[in-house]
CSV table of C-alpha atoms in Angstrom, one decimal:
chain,number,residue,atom,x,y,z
A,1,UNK,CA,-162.7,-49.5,1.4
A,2,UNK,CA,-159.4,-51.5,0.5
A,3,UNK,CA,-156.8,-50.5,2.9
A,4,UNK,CA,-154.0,-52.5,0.3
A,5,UNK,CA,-150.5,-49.8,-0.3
A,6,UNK,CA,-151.2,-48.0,-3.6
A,7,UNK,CA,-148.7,-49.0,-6.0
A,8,UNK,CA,-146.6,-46.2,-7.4
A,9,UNK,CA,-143.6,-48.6,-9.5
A,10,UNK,CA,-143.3,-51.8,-9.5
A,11,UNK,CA,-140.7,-52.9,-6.9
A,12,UNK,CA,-140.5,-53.7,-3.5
A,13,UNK,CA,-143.7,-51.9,-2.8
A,14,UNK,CA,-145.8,-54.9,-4.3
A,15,UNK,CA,-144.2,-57.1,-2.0
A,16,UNK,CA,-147.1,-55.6,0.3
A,17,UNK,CA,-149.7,-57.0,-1.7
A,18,UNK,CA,-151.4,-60.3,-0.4
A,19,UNK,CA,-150.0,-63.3,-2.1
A,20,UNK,CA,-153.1,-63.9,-4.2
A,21,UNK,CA,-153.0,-60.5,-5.7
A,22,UNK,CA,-149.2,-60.9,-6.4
A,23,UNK,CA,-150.1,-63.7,-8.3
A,24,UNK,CA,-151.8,-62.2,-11.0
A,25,UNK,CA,-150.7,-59.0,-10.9
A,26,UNK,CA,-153.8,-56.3,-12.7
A,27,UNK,CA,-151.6,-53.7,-15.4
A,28,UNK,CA,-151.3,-50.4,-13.6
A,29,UNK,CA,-152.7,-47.8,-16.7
A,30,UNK,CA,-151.6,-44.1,-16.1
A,31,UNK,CA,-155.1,-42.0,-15.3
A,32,UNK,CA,-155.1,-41.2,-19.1
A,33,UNK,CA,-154.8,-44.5,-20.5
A,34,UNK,CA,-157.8,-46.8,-20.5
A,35,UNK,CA,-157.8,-50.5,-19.8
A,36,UNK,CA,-160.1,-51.5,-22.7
A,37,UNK,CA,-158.9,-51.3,-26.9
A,38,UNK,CA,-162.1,-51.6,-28.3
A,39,UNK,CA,-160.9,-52.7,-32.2
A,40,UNK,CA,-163.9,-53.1,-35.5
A,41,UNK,CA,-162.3,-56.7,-36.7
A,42,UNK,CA,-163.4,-58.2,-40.1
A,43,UNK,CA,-165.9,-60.9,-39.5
A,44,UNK,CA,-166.9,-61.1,-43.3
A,45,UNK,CA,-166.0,-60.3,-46.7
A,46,UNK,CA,-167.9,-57.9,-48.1
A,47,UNK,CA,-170.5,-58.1,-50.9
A,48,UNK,CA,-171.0,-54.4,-52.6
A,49,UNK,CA,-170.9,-51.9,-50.2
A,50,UNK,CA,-170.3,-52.7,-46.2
A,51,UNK,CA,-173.2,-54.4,-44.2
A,52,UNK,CA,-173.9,-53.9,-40.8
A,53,UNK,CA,-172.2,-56.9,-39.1
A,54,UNK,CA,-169.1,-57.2,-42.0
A,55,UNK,CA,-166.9,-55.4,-39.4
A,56,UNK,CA,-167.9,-56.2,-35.7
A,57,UNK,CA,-166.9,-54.1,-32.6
A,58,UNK,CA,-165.5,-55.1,-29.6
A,59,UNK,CA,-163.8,-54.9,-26.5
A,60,UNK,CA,-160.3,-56.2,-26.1
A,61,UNK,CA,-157.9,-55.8,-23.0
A,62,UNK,CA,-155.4,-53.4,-23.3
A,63,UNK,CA,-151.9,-56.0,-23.5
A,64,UNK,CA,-149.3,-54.9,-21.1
A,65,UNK,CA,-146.1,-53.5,-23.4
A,66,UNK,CA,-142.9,-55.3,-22.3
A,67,UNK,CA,-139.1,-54.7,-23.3
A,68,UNK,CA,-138.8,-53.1,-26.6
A,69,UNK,CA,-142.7,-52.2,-26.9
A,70,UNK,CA,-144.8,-48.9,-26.7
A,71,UNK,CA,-148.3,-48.4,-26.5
A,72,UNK,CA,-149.7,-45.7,-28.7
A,73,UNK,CA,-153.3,-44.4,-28.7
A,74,UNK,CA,-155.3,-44.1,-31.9
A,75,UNK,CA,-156.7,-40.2,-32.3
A,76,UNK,CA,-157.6,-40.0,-35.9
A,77,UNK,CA,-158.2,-43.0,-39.3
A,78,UNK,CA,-157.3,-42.2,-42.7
A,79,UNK,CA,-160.6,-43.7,-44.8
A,80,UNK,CA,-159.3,-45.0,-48.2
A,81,UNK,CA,-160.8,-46.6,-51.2
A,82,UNK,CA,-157.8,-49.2,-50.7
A,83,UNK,CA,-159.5,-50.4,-47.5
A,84,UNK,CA,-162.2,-52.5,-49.4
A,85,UNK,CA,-159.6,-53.9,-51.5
A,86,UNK,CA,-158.1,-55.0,-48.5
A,87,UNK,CA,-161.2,-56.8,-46.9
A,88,UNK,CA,-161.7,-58.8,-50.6
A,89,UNK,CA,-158.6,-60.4,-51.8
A,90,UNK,CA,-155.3,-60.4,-51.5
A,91,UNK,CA,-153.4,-57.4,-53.3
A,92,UNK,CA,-149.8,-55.6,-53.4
A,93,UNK,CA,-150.7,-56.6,-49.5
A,94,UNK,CA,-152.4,-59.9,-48.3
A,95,UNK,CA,-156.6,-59.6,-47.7
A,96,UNK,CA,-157.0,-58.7,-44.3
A,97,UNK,CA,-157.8,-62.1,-42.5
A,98,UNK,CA,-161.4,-62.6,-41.3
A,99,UNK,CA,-161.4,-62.1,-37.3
A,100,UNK,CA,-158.5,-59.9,-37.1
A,101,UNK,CA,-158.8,-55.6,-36.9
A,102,UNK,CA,-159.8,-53.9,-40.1
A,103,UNK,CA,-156.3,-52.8,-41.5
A,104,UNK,CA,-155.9,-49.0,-41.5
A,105,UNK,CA,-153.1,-45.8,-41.4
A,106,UNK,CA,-153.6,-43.7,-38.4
A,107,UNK,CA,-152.4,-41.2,-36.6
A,108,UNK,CA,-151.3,-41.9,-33.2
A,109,UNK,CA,-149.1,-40.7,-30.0
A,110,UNK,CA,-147.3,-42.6,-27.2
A,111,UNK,CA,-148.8,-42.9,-23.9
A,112,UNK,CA,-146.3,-45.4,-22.6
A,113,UNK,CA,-143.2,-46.5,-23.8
A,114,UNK,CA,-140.6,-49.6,-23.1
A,115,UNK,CA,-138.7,-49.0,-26.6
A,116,UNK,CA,-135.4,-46.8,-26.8
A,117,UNK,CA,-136.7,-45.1,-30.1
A,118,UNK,CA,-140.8,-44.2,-28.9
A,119,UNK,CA,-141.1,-41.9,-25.5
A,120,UNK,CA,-143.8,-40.6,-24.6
A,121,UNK,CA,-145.5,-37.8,-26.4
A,122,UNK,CA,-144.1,-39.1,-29.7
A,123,UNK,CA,-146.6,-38.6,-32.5
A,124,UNK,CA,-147.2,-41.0,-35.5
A,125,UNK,CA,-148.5,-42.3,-38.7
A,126,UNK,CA,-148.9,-45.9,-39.9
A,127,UNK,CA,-150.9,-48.7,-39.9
A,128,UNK,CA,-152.8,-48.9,-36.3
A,129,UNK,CA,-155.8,-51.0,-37.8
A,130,UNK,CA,-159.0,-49.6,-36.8
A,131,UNK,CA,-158.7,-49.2,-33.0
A,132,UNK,CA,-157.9,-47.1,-29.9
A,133,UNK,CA,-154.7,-48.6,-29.3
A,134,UNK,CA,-152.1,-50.2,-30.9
A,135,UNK,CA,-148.8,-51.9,-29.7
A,136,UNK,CA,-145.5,-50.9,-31.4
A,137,UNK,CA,-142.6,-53.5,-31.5
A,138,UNK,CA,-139.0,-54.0,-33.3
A,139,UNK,CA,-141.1,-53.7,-36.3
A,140,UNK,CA,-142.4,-50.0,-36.1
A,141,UNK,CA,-140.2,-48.3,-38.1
A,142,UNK,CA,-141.7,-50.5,-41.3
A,143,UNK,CA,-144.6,-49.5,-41.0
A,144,UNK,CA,-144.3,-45.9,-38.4
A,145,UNK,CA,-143.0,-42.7,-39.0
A,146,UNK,CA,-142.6,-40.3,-36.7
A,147,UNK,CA,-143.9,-36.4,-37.3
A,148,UNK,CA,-143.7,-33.5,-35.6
A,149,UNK,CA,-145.7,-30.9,-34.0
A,150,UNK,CA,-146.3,-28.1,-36.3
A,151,UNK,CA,-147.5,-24.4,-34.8
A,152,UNK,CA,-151.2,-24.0,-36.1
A,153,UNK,CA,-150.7,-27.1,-38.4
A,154,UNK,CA,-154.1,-29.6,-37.5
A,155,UNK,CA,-152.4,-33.0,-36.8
A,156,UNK,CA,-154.8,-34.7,-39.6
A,157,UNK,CA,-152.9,-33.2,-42.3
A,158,UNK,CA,-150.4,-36.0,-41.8
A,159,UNK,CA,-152.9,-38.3,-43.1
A,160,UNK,CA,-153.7,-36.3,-46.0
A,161,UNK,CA,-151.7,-33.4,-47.3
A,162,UNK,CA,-148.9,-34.8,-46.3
A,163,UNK,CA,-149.4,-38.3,-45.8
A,164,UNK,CA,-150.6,-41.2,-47.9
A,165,UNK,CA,-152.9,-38.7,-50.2
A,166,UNK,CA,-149.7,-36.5,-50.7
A,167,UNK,CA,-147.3,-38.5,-51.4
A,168,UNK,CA,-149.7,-40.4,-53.9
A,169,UNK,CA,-150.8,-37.5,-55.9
A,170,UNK,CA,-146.7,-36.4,-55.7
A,171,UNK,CA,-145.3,-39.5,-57.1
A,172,UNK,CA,-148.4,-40.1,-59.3
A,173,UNK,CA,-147.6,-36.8,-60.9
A,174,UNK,CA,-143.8,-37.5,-61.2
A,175,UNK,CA,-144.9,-40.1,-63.5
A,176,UNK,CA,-147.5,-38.5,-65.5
A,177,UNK,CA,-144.1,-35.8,-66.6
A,178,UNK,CA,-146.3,-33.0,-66.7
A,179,UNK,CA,-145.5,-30.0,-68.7
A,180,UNK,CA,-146.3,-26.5,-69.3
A,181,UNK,CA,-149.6,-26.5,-71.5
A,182,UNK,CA,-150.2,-30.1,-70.9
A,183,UNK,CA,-154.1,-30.5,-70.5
A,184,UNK,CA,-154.5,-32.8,-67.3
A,185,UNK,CA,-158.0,-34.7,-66.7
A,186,UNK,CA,-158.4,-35.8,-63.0
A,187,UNK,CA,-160.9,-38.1,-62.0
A,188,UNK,CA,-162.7,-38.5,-58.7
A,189,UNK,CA,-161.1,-34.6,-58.4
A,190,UNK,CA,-162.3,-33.9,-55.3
A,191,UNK,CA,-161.1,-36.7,-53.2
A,192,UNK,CA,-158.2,-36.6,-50.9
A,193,UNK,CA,-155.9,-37.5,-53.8
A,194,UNK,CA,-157.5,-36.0,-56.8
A,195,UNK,CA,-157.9,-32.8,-55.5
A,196,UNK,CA,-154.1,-32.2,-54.7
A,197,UNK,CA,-153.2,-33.7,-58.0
A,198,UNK,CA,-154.9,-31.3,-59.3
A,199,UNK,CA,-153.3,-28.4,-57.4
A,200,UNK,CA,-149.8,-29.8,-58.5
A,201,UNK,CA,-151.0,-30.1,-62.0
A,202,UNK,CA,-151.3,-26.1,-62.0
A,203,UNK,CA,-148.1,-25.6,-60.2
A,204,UNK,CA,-146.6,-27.2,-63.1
A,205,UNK,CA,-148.6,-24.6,-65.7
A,206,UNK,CA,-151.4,-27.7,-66.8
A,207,UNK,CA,-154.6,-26.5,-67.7
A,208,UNK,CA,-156.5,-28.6,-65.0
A,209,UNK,CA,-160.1,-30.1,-65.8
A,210,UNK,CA,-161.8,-31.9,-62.8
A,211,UNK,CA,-164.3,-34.9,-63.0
A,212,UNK,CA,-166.6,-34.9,-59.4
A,213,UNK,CA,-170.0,-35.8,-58.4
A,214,UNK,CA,-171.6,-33.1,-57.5
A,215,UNK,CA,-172.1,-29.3,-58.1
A,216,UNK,CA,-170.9,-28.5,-54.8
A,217,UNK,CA,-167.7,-30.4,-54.8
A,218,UNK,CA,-167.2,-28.7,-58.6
A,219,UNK,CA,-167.7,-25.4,-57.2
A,220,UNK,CA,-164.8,-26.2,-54.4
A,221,UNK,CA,-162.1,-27.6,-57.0
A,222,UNK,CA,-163.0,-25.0,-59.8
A,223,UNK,CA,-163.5,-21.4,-56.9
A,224,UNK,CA,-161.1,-22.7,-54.1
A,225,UNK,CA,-158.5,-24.7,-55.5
A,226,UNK,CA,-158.1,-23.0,-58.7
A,227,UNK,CA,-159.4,-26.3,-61.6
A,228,UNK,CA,-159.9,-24.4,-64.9
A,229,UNK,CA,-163.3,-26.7,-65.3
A,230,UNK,CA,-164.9,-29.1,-63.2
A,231,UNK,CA,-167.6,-31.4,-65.0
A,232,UNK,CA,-170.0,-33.6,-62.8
A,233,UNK,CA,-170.6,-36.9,-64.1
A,234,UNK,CA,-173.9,-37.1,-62.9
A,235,UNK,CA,-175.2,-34.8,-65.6
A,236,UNK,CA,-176.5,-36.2,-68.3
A,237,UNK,CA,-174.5,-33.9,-70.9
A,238,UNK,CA,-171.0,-34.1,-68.5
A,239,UNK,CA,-169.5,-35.7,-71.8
A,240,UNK,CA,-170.1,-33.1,-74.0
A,241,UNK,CA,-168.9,-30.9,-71.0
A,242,UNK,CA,-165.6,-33.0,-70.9
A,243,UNK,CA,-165.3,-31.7,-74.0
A,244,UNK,CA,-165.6,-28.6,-74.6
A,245,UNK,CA,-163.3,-28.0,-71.7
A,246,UNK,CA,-160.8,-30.0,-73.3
A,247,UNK,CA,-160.5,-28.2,-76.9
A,248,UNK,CA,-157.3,-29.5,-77.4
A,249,UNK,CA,-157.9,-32.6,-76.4
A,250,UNK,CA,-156.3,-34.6,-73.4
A,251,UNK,CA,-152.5,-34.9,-72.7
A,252,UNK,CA,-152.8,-36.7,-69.0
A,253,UNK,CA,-155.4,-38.6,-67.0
A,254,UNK,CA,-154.9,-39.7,-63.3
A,255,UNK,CA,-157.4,-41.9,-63.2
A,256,UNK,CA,-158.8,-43.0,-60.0
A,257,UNK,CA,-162.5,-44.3,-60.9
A,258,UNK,CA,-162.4,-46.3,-63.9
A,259,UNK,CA,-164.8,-47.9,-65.9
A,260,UNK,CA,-167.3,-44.9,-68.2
A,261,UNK,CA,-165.1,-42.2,-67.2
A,262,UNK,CA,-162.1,-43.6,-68.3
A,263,UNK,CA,-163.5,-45.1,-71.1
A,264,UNK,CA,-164.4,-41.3,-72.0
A,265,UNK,CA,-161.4,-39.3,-71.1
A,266,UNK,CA,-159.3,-42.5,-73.3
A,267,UNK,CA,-161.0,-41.6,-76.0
A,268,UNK,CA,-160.2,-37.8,-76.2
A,269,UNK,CA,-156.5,-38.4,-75.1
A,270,UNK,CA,-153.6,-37.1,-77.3
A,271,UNK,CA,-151.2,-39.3,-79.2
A,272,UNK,CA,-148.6,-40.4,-76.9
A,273,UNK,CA,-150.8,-39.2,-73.9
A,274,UNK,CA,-149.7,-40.3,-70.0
A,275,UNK,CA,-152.6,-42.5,-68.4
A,276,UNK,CA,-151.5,-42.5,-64.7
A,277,UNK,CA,-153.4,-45.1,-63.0
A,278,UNK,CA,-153.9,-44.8,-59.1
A,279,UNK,CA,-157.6,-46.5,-58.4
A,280,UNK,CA,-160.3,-47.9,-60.3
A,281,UNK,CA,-162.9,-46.9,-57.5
A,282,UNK,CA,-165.8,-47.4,-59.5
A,283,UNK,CA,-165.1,-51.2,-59.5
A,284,UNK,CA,-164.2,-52.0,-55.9
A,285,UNK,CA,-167.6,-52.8,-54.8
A,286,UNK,CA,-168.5,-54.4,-57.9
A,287,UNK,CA,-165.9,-57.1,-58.3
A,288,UNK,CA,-165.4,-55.3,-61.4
A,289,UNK,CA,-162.1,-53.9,-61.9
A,290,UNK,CA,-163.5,-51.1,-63.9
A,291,UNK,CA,-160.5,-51.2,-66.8
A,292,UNK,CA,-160.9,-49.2,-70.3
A,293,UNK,CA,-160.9,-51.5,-73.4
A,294,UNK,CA,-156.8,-51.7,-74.6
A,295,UNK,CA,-157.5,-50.7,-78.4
A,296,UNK,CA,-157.7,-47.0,-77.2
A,297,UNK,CA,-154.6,-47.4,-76.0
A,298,UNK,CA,-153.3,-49.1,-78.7
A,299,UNK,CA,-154.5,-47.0,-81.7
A,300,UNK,CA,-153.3,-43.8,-79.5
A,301,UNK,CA,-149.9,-45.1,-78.1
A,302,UNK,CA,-150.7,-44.2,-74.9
A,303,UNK,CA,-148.4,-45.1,-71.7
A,304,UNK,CA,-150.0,-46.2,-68.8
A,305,UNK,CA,-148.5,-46.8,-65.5
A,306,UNK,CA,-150.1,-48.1,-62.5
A,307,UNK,CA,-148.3,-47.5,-59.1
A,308,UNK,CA,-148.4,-48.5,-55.5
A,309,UNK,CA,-147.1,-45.4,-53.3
A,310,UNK,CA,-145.2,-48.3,-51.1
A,311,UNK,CA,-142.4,-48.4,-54.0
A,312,UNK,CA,-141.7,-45.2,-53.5
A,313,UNK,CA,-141.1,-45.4,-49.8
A,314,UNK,CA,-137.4,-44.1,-49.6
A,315,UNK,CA,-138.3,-40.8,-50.6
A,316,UNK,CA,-141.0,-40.0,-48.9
A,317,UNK,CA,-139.6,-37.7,-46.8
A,318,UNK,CA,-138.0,-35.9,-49.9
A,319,UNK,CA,-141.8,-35.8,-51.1
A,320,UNK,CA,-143.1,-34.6,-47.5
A,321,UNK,CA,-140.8,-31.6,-47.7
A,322,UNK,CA,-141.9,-30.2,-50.9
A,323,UNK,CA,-145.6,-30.7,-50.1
A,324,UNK,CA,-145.1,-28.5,-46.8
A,325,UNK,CA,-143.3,-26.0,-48.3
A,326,UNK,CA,-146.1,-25.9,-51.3
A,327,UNK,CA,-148.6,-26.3,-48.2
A,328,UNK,CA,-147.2,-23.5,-45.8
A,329,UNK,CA,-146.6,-21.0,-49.1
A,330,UNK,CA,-150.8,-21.8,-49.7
A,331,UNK,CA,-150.0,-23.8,-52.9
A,332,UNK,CA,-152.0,-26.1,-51.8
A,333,UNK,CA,-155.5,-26.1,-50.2
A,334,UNK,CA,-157.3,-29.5,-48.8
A,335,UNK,CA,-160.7,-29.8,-47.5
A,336,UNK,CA,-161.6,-33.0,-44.9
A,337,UNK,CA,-165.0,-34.3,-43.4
A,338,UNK,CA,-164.5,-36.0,-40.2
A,339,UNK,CA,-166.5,-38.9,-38.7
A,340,UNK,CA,-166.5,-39.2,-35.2
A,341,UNK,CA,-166.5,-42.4,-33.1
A,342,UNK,CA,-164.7,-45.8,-34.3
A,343,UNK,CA,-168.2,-47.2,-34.2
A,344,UNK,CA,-169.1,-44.8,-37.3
A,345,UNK,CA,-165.7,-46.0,-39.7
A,346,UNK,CA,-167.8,-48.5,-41.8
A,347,UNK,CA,-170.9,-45.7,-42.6
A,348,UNK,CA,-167.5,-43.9,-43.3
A,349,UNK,CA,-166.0,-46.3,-45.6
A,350,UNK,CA,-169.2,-46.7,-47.5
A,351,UNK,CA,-169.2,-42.7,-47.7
A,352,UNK,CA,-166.3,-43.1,-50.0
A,353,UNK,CA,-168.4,-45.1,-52.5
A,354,UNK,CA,-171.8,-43.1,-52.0
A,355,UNK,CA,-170.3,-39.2,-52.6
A,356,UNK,CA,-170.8,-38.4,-49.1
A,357,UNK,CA,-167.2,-37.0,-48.4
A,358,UNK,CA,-165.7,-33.8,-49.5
A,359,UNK,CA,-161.4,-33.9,-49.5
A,360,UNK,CA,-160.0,-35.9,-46.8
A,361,UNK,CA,-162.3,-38.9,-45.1
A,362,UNK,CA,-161.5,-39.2,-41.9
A,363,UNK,CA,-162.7,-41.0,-38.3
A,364,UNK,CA,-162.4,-39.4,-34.9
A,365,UNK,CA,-161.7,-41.1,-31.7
């Protein structure tokens, strides 16, 4: 047994130590922090959906924060469509580079802390990257936000309800200028996004008609969160389904699939309909961008808008507020299926693509 001083701070106390174990001094981890940031890193670019070996894991050491640093760990990864953009090409961000952690928004609290605006216990969202730990610098607050502890409130609903699928149906809508009677068409309606767009689509008075892929998540947006239809796709007659539940045809689509859904839902839109476009999900695997054919547009004289919820980043918190106050008045419902182990994110990634997730996607570590 070593009979070396335990060191409590570092200070005169390590003076004690023998010379050669002053030299390269070993990081001194609280009992609740590990030593070992095990990360998934890109190692290729992915063909279709994500083989085994496209994102490798590994062991890193934990760096040793200096002056103006904090070490956060990693407790829950937001799963979005936007993540296999990421590992293709660059984007309204660069591709992620081959070798370096899978980018990713997490949620994540402060173990240790060496930065005057982080102490520990602080809780946050932002990009961690998939991994158990992530360093916070003079950057942070670019790409951080701080939240806070809500009584009986799961911490995950910061990376859905009211995080980036929140804000991205909120804003989404703002564009679409919905208004009473409107008939609103959501694709890929019950996905994190979709299925709050929806619920904000009835708050404004739309009739609401959901596009899914299965029975099961149909059943959840049409009983629980209120959709006056929900049509799966996968049935062979969904289009005739589409419409009949759209008799007076279609005043707004959020579209977040693409390709033969959109083609469809173009070509019952109103004159002067509102195509809000927030993903073309269908494509991403593909290298197919999934886009409807512009003459719809054009005989129609339909506006469409694409969006990237960074531009709207200066009023998120204006956006946060009315989502919690919808939330916490049971406006709005959310379902999530959680993944556990960082080991398990690219099965979950794929899930995205395959059907396998109801509401929010979502890895535990």
């Amino acid at each position: 047994m070593s009979h070396l001083p335990r060191i409590l701070t570092v200070g005169a106390e390590v003076a004690l130590l023998p010379a050669a174990v002053r030299k390269f001094p070993t990081k001194i981890f609280r009992s609740n922090v590990s030593n070992i940031n095990c990360q998934l890193r890109l190692q290729n670019r992915p063909k279709g959906l994500l083989a085994p070996g496209d994102l490798q894991l590994i062991e890193s050491p934990v760096p040793e924060i200096r002056d103006g640093q904090a070490l956060a760990r990693v407790k829950y990864l937001s799963i979005d469509p936007t993540m296999r953009l990421w590992m293709a090409a660059d984007t309204y961000l660069p591709a992620v580079g081959v070798g370096e952690v899978m980018r990713a928004i997490g949620f994540a609290e402060i173990v240790e802390s060496r930065h005057p605006d982080y102490k520990k216990g602080d809780r946050l969202t932002g990009l961690t990257g998939l991994q158990e730990y992530v360093i916070l610098d003079e950057s942070a607050k670019r790409s951080f936000q701080k939240v806070p502890k809500i009584p009986f409130v799961p911490d995950t609903v910061f990376l859905g309800v009211l995080g980036v699928n929140g804000l991205t149906a909120f804003f989404g809508m703002e564009i679409a200028q919905p208004k009473k009677g409107d008939t609103l068409v959501v694709s890929a309606a019950a996905g994190a996004t979709g299925s709050i767009v929806g619920q904000i689509g009835k708050i404004h008075g739309c009739r609401v008609v959901g596009i899914a892929g299965s029975d099961d998540k149909c059943a959840w947006i049409a009983k629980d969160l209120g959709f006056d239809a929900a049509i799966n796709y996968k049935h062979p007659d969904w289009k005739e389904k589409l419409a009949t539940a759209t008799p007076k045809g279609i005043d707004i689509d959020f579209e977040n699939v693409g390709g033969d859904i959109m083609q469809t839902v173009l070509g019952r839109m109103n004159l002067h309909g509102r195509v809000v476009l927030c993903g073309l999900i269908s494509g991403y695997t593909k290298g197919d961008p999934g886009m409807a054919s512009f003459a719809t547009v054009l005989v129609k004289r339909l506006r469409v808008q694409g969006f990237i919820i960074l531009d709207y980043a200066s009023r998120f918190m204006e956006a946060a507020t009315q989502l919690g106050h919808w939330k916490m008045f049971g406006k709005l419902k959310d379902r999530e299926t959680i993944v556990e182990g960082l080991e398990k994110a690219p099965d979950a990634i794929n899930m995205l693509f395959t059907g396998g997730n109801t509401g929010k996607l979502i890895v535990k570590l």
